PDB file of N, CA and C in Angstrom:
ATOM      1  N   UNK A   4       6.673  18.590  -9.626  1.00 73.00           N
ATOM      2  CA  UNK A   4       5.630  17.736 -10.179  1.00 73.00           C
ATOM      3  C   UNK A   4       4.314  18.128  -9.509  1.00 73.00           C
ATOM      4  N   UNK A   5       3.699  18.166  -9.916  1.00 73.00           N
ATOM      5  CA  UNK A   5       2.268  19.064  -9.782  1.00 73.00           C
ATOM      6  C   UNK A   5       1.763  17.320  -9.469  1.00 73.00           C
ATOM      7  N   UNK A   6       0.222  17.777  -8.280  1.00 70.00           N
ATOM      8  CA  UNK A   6      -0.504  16.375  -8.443  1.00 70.00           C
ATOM      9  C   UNK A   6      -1.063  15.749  -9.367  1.00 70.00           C
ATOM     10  N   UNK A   7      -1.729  16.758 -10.149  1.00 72.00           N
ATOM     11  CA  UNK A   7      -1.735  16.098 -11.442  1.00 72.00           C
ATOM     12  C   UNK A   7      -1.126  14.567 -12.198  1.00 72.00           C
ATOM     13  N   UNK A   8       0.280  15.618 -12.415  1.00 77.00           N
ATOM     14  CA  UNK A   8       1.143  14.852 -13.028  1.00 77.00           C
ATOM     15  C   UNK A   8       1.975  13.366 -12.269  1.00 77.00           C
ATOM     16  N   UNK A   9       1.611  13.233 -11.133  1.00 76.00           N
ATOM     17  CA  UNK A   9       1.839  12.343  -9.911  1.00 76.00           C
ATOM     18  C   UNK A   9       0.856  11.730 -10.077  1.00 76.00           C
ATOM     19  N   UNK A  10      -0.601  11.988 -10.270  1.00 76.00           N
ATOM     20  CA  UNK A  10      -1.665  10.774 -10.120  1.00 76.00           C
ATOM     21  C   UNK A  10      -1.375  10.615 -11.544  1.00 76.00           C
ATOM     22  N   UNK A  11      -0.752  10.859 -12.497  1.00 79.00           N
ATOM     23  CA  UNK A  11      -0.779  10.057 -13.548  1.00 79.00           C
ATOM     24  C   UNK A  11      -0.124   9.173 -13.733  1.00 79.00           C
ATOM     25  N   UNK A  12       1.152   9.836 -13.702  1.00 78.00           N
ATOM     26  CA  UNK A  12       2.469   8.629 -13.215  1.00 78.00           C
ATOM     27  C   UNK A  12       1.867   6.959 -12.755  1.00 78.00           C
ATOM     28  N   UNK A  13       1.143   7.806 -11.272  1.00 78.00           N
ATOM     29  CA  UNK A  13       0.004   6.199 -10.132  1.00 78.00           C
ATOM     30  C   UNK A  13      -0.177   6.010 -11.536  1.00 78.00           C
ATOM     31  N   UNK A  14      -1.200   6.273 -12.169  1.00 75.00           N
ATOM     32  CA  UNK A  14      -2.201   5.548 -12.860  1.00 75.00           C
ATOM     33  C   UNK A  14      -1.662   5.058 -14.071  1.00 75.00           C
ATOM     34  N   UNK A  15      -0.653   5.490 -15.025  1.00 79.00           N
ATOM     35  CA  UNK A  15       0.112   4.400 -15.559  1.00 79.00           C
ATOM     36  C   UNK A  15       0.493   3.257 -15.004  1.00 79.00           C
ATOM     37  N   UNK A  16       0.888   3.834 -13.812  1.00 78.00           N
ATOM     38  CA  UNK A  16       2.351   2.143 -13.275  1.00 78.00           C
ATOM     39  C   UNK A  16       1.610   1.382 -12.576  1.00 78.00           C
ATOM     40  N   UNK A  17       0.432   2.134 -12.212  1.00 76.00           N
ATOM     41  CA  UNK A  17      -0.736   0.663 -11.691  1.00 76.00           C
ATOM     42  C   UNK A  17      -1.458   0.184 -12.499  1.00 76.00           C
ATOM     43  N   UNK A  18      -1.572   0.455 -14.225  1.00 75.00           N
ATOM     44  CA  UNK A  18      -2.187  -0.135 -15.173  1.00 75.00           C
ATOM     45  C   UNK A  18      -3.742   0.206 -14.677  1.00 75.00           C
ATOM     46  N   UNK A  19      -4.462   1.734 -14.225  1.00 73.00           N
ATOM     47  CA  UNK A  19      -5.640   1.530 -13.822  1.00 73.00           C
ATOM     48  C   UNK A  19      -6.743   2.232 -14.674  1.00 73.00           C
ATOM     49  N   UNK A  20      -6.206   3.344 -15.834  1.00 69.00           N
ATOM     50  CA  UNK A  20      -7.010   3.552 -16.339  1.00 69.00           C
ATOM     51  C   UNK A  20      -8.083   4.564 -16.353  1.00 69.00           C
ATOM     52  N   UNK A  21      -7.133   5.961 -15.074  1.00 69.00           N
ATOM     53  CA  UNK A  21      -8.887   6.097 -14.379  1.00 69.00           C
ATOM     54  C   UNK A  21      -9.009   7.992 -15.326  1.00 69.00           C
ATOM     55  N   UNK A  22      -9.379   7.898 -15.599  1.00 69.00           N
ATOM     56  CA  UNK A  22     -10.012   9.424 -15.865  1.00 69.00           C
ATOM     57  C   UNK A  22      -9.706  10.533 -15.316  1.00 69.00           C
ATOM     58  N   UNK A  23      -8.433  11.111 -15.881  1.00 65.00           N
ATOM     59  CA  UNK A  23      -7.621  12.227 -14.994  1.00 65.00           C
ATOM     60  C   UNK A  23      -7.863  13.704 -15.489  1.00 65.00           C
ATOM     61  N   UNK A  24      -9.091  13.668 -16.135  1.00 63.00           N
ATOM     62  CA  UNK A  24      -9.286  15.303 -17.249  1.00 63.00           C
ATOM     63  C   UNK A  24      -9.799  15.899 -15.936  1.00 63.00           C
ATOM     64  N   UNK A  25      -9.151  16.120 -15.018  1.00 62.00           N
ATOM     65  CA  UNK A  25      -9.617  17.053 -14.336  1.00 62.00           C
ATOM     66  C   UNK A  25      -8.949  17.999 -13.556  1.00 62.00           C
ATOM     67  N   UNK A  26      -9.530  18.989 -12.888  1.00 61.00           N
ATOM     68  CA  UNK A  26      -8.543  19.674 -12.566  1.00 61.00           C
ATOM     69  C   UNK A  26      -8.161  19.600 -10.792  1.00 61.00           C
ATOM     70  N   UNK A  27      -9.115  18.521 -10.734  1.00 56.00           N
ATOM     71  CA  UNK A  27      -9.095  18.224  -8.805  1.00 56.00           C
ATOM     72  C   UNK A  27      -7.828  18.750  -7.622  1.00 56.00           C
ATOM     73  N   UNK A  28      -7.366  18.846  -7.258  1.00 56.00           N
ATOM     74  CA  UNK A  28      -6.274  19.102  -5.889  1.00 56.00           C
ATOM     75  C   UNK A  28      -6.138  17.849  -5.394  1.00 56.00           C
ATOM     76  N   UNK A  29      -7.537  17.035  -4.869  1.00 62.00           N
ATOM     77  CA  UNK A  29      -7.417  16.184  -3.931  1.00 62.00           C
ATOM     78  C   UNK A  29      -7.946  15.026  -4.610  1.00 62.00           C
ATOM     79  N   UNK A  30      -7.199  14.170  -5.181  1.00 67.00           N
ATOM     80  CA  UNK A  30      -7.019  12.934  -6.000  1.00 67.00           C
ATOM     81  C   UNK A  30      -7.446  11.644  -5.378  1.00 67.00           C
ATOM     82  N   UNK A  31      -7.637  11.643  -4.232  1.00 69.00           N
ATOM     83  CA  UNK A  31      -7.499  10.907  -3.156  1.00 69.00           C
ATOM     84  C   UNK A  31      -8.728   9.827  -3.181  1.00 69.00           C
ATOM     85  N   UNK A  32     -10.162  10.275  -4.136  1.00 70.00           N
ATOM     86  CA  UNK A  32     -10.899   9.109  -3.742  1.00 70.00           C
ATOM     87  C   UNK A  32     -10.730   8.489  -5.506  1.00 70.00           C
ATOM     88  N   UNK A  33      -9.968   8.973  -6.060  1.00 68.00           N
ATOM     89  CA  UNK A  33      -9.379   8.813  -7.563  1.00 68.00           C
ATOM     90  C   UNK A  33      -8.257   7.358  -7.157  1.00 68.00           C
ATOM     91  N   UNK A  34      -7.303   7.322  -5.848  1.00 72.00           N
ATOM     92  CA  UNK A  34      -6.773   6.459  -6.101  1.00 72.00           C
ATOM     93  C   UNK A  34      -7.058   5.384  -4.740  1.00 72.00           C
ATOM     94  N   UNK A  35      -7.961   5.469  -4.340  1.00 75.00           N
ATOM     95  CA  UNK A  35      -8.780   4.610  -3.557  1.00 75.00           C
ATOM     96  C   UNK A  35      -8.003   3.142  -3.655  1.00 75.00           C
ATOM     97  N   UNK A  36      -7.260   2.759  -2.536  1.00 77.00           N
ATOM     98  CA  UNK A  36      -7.197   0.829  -3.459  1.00 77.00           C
ATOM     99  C   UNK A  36      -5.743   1.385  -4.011  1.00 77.00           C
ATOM    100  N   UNK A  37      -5.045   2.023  -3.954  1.00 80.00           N
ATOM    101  CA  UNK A  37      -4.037   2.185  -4.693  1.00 80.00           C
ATOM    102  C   UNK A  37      -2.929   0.757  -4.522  1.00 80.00           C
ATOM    103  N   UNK A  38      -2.977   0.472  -3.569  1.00 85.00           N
ATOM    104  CA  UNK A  38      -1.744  -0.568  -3.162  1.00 85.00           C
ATOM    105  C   UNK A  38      -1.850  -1.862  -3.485  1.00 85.00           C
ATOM    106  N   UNK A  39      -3.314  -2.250  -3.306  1.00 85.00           N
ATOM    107  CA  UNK A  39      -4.100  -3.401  -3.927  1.00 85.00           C
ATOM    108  C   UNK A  39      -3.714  -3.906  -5.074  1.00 85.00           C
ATOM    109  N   UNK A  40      -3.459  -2.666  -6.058  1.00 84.00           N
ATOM    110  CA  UNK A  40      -3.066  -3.087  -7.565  1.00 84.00           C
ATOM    111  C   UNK A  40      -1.883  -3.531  -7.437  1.00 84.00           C
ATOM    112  N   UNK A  41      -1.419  -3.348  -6.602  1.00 88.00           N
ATOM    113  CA  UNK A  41       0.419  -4.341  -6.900  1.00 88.00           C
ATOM    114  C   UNK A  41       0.423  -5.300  -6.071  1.00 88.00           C
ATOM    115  N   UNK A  42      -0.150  -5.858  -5.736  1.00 90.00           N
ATOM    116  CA  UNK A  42      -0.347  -7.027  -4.895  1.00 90.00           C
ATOM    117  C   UNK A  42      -0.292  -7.945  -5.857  1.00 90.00           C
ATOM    118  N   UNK A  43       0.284  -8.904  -5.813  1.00 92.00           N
ATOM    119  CA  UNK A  43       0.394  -9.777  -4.350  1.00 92.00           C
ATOM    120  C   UNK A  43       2.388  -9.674  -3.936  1.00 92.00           C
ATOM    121  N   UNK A  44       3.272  -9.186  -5.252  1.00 91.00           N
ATOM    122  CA  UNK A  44       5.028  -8.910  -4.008  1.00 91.00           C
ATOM    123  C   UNK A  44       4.993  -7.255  -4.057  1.00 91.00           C
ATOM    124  N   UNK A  45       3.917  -6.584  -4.605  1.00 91.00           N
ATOM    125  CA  UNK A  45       4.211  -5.367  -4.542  1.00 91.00           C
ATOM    126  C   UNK A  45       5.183  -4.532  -5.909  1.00 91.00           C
ATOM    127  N   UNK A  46       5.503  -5.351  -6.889  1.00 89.00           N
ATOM    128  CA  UNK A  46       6.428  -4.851  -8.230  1.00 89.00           C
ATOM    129  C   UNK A  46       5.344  -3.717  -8.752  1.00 89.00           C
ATOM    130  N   UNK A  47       6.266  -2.451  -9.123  1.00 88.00           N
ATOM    131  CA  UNK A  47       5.744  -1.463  -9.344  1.00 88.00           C
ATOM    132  C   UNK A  47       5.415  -0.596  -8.565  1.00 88.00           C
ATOM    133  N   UNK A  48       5.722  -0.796  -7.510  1.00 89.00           N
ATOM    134  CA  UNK A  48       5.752   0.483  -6.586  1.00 89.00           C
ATOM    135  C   UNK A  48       6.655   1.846  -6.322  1.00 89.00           C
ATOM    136  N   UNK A  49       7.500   1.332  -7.170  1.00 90.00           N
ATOM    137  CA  UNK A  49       8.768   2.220  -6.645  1.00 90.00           C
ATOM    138  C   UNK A  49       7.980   2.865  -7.731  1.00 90.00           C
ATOM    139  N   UNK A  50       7.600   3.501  -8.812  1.00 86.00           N
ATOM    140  CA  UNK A  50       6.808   3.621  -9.913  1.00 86.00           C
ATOM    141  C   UNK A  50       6.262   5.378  -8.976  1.00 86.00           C
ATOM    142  N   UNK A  51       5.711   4.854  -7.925  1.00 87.00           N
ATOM    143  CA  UNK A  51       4.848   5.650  -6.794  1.00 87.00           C
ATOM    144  C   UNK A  51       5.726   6.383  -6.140  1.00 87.00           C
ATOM    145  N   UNK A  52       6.675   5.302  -5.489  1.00 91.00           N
ATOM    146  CA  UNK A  52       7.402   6.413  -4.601  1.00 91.00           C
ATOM    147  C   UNK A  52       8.956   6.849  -5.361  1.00 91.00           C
ATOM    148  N   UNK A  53       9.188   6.529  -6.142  1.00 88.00           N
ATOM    149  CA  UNK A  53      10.491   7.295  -6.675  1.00 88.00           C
ATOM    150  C   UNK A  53      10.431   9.119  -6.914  1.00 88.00           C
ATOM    151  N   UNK A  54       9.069  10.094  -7.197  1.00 87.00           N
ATOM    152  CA  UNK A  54       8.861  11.382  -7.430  1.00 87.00           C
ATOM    153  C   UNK A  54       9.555  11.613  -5.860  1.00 87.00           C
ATOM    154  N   UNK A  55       9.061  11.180  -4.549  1.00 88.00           N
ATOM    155  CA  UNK A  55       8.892  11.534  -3.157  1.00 88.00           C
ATOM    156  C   UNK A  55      10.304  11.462  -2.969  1.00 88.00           C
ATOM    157  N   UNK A  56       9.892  12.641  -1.645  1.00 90.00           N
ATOM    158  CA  UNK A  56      11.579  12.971  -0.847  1.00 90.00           C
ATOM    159  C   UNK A  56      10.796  12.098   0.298  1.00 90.00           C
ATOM    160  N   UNK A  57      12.261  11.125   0.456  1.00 93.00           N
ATOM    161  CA  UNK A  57      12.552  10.038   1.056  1.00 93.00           C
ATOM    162  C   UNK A  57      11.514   9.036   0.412  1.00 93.00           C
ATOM    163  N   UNK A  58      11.506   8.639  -0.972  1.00 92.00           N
ATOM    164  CA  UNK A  58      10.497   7.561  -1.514  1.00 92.00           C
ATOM    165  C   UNK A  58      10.928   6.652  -1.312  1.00 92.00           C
ATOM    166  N   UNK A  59      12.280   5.847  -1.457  1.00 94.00           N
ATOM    167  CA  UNK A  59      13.183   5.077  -0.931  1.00 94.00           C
ATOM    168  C   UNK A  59      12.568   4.502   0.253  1.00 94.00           C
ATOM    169  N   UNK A  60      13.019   5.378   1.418  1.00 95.00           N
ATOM    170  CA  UNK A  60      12.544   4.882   2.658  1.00 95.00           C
ATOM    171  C   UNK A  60      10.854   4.386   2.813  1.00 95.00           C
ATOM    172  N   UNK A  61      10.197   5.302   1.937  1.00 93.00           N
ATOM    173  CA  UNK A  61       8.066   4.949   2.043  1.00 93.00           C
ATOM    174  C   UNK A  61       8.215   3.903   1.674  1.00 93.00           C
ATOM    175  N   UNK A  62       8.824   3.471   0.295  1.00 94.00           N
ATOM    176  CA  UNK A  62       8.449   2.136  -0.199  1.00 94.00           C
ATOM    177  C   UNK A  62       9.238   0.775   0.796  1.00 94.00           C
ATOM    178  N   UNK A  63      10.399   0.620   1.177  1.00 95.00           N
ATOM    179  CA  UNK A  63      10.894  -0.001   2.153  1.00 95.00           C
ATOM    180  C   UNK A  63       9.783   0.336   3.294  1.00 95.00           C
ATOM    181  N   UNK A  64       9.274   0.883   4.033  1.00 93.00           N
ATOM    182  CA  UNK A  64       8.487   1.077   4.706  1.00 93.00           C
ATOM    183  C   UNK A  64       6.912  -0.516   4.270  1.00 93.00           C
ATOM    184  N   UNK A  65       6.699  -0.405   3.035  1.00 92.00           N
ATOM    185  CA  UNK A  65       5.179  -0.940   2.577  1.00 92.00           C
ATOM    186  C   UNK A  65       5.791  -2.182   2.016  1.00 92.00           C
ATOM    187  N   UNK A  66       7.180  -2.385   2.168  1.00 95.00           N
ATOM    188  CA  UNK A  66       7.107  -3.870   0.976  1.00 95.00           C
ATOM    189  C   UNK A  66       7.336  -5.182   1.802  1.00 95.00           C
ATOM    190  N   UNK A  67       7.091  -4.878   3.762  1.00 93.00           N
ATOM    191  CA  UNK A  67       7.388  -6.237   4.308  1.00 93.00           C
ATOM    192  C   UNK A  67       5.433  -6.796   4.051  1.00 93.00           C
ATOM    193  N   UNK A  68       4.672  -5.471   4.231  1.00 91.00           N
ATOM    194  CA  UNK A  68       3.522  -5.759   3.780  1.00 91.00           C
ATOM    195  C   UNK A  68       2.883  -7.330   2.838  1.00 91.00           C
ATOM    196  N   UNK A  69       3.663  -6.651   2.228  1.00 92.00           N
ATOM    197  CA  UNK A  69       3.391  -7.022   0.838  1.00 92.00           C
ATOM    198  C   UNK A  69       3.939  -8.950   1.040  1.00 92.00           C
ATOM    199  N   UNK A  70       4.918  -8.834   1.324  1.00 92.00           N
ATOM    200  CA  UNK A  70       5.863 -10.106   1.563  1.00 92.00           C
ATOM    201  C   UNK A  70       5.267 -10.968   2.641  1.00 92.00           C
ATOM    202  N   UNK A  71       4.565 -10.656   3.795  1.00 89.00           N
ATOM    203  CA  UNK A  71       3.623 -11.124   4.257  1.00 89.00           C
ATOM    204  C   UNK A  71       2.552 -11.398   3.848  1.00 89.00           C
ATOM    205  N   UNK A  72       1.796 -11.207   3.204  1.00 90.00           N
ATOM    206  CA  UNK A  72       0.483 -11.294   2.604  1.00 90.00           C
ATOM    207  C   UNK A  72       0.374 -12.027   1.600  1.00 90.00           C
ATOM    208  N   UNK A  73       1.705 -11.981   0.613  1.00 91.00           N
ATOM    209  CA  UNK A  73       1.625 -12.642  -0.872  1.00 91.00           C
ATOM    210  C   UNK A  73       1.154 -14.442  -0.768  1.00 91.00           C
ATOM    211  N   UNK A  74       1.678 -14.896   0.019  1.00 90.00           N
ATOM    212  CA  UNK A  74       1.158 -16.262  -0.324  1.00 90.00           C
ATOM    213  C   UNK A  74      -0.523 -16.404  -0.299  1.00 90.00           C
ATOM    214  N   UNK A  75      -1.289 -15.528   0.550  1.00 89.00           N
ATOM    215  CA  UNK A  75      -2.922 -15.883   0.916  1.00 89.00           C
ATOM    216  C   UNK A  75      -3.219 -15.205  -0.251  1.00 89.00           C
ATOM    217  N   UNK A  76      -2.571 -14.001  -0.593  1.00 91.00           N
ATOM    218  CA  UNK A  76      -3.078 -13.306  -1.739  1.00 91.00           C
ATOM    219  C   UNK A  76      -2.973 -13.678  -2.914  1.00 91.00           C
ATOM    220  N   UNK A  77      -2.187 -15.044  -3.470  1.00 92.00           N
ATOM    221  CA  UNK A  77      -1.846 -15.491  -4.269  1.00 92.00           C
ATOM    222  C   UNK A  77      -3.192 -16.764  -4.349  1.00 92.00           C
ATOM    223  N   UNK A  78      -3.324 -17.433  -3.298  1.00 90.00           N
ATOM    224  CA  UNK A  78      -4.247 -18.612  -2.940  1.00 90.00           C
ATOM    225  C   UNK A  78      -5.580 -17.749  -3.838  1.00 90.00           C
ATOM    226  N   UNK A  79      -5.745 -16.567  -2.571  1.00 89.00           N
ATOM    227  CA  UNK A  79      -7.022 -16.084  -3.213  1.00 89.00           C
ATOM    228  C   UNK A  79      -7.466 -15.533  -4.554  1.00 89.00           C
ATOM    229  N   UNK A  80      -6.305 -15.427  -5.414  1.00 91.00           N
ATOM    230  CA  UNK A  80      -6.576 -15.506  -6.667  1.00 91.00           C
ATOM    231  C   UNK A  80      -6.667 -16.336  -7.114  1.00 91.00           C
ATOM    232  N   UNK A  81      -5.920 -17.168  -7.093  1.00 93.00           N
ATOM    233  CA  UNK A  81      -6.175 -18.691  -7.474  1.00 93.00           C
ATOM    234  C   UNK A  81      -7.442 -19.357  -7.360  1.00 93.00           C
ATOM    235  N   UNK A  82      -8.733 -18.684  -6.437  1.00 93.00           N
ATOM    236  CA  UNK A  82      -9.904 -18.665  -6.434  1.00 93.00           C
ATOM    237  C   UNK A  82     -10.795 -17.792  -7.233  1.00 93.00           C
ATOM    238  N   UNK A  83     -10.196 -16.937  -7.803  1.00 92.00           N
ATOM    239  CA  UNK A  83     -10.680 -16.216  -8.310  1.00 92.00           C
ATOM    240  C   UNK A  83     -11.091 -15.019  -7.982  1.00 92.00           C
ATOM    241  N   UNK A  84     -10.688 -14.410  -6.749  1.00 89.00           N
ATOM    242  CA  UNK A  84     -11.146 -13.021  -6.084  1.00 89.00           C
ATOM    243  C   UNK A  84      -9.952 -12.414  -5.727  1.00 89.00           C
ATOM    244  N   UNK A  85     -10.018 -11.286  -5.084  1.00 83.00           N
ATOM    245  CA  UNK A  85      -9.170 -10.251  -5.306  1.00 83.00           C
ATOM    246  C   UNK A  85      -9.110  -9.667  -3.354  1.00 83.00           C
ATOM    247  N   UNK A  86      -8.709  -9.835  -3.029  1.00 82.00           N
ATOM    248  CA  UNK A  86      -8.490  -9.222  -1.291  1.00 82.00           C
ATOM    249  C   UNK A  86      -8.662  -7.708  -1.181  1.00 82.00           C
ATOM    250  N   UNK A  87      -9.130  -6.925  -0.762  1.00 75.00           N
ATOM    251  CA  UNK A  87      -9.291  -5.963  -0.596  1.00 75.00           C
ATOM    252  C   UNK A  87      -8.516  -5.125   0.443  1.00 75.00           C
ATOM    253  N   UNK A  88      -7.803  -5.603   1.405  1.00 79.00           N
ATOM    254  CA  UNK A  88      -7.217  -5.340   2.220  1.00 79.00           C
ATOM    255  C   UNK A  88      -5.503  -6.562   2.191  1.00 79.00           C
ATOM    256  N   UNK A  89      -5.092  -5.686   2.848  1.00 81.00           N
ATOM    257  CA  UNK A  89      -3.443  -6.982   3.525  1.00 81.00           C
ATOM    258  C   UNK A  89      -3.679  -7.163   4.068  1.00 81.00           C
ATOM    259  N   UNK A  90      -4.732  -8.533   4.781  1.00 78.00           N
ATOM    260  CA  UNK A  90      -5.183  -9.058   5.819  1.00 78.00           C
ATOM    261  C   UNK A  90      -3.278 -10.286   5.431  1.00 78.00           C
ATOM    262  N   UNK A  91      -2.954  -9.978   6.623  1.00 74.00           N
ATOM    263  CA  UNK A  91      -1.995 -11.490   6.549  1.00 74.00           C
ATOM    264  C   UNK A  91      -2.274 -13.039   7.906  1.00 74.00           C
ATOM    265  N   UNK A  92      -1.545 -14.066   7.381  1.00 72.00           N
ATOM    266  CA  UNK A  92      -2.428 -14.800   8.006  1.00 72.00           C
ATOM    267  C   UNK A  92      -1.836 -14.876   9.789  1.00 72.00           C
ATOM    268  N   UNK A  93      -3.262 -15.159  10.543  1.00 74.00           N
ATOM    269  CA  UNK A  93      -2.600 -14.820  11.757  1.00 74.00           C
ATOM    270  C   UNK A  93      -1.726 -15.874  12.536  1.00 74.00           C
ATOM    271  N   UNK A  94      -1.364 -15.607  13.272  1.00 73.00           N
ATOM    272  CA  UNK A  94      -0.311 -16.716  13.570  1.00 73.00           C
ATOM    273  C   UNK A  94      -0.447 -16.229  15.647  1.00 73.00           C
ATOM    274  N   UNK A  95      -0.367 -17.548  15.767  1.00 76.00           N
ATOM    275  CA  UNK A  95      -0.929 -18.118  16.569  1.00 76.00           C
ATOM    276  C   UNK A  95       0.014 -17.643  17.945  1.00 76.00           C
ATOM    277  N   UNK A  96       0.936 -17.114  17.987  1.00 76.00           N
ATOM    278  CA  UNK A  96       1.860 -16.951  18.727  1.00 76.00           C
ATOM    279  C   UNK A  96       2.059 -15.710  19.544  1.00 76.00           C
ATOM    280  N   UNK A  97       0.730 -14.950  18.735  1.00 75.00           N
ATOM    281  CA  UNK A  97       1.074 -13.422  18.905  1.00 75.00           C
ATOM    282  C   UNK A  97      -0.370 -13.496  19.772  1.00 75.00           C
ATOM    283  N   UNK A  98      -0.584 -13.159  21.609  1.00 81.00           N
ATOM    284  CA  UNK A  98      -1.307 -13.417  22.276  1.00 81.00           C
ATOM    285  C   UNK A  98      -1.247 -11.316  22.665  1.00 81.00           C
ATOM    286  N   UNK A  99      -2.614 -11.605  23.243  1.00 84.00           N
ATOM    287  CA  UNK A  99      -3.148  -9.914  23.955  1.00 84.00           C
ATOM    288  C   UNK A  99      -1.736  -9.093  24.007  1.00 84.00           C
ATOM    289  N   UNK A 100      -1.170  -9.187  24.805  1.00 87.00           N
ATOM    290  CA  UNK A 100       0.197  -8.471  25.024  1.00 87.00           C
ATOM    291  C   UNK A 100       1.201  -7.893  23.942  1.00 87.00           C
ATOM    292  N   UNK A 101       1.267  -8.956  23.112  1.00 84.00           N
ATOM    293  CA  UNK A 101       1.995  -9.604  21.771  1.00 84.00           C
ATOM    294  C   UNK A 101       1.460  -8.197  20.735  1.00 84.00           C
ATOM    295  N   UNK A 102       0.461  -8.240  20.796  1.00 83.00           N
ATOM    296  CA  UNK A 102      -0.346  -7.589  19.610  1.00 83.00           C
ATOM    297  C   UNK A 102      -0.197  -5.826  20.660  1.00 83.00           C
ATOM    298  N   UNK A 103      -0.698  -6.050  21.453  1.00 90.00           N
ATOM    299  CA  UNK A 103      -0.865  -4.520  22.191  1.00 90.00           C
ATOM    300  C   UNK A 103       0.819  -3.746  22.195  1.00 90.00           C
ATOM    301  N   UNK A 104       1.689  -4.755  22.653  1.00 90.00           N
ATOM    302  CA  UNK A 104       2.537  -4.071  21.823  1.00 90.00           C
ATOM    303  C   UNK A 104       3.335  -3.918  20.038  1.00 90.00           C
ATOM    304  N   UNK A 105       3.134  -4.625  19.741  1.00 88.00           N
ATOM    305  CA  UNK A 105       2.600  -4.268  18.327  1.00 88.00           C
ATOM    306  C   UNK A 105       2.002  -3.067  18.088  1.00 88.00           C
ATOM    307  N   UNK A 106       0.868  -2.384  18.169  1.00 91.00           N
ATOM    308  CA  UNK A 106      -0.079  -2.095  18.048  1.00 91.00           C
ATOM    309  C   UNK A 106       0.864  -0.379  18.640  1.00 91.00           C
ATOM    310  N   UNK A 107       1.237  -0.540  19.472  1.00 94.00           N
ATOM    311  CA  UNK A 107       2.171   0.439  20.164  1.00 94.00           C
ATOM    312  C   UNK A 107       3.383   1.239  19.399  1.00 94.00           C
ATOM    313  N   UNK A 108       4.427  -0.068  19.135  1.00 94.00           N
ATOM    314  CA  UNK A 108       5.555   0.363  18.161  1.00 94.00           C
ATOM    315  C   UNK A 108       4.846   1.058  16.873  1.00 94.00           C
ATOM    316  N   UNK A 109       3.706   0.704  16.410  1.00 93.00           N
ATOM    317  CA  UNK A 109       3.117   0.757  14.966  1.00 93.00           C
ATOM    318  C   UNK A 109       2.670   2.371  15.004  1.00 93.00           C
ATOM    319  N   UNK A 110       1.956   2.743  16.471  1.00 94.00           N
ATOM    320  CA  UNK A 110       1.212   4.240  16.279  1.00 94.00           C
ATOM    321  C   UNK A 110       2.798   5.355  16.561  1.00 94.00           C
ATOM    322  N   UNK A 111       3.994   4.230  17.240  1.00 94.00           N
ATOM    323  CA  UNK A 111       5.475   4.879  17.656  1.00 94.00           C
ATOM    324  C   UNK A 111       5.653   5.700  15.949  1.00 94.00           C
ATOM    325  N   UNK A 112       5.523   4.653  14.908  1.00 91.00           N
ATOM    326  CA  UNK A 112       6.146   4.935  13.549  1.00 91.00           C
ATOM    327  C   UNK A 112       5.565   5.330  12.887  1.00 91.00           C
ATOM    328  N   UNK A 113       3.902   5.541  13.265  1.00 90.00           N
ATOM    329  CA  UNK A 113       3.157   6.386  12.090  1.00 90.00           C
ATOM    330  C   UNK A 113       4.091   8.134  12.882  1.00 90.00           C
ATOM    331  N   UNK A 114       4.248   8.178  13.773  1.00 89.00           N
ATOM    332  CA  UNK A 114       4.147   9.936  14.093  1.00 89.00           C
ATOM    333  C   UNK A 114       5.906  10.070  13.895  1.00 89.00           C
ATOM    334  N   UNK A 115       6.472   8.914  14.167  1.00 87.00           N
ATOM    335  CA  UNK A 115       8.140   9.462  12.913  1.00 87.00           C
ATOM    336  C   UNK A 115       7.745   9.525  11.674  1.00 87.00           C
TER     337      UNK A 115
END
């Protein structure tokens, strides 16, 4: 599957519409926000990662995301706006230490 044919795939299953007559390599400010569009449980993602070796595992990887976030992200539509980020809500329990390691395990699993 050529990138091409991969950012099209994205751009069907995220319903986005975007203008793919081109012959680009690097698609990348084409799908800007990509994850945003399946917000707020994330349905339609596998859409993304099913082409990928180990897509399985990427998308299990992005869908506790998602499961965290959905209730504020749901509120905030319900206002009428759209979140731009998975800000999830913070919780009160998780002090300096708490987060620093957090913050630790997290840079552990970007480099697996």
């Amino acid at each position: 599957m050529t990138n091409l044919e991969y950012a099209s795939r994205i751009n069907e299953a995220a319903g986005l519409n975007l203008s793919l007559d081109c012959e680009e390599i690097d698609l990348q400010d084409k799908l800007y926000g990509l994850f945003q569009c399946f917000m707020p449980d994330g349905a339609g993602t596998r859409a993304v990662f099913a082409p990928l070796q180990n897509g399985t595992e990427l998308q299990a990887r992005i869908m506790p995301i998602y499961a965290v976030t959905a209730q504020q992200t749901r509120e905030a539509f319900d206002q009428g706006v759209a979140p731009g980020y998975f800000c999830p809500p913070q919780d009160p329990k998780f002090n300096d230490e708490a987060l620093k390691s957090l913050a630790l395990a997290y840079v552990r699993n970007l480099k697996i």
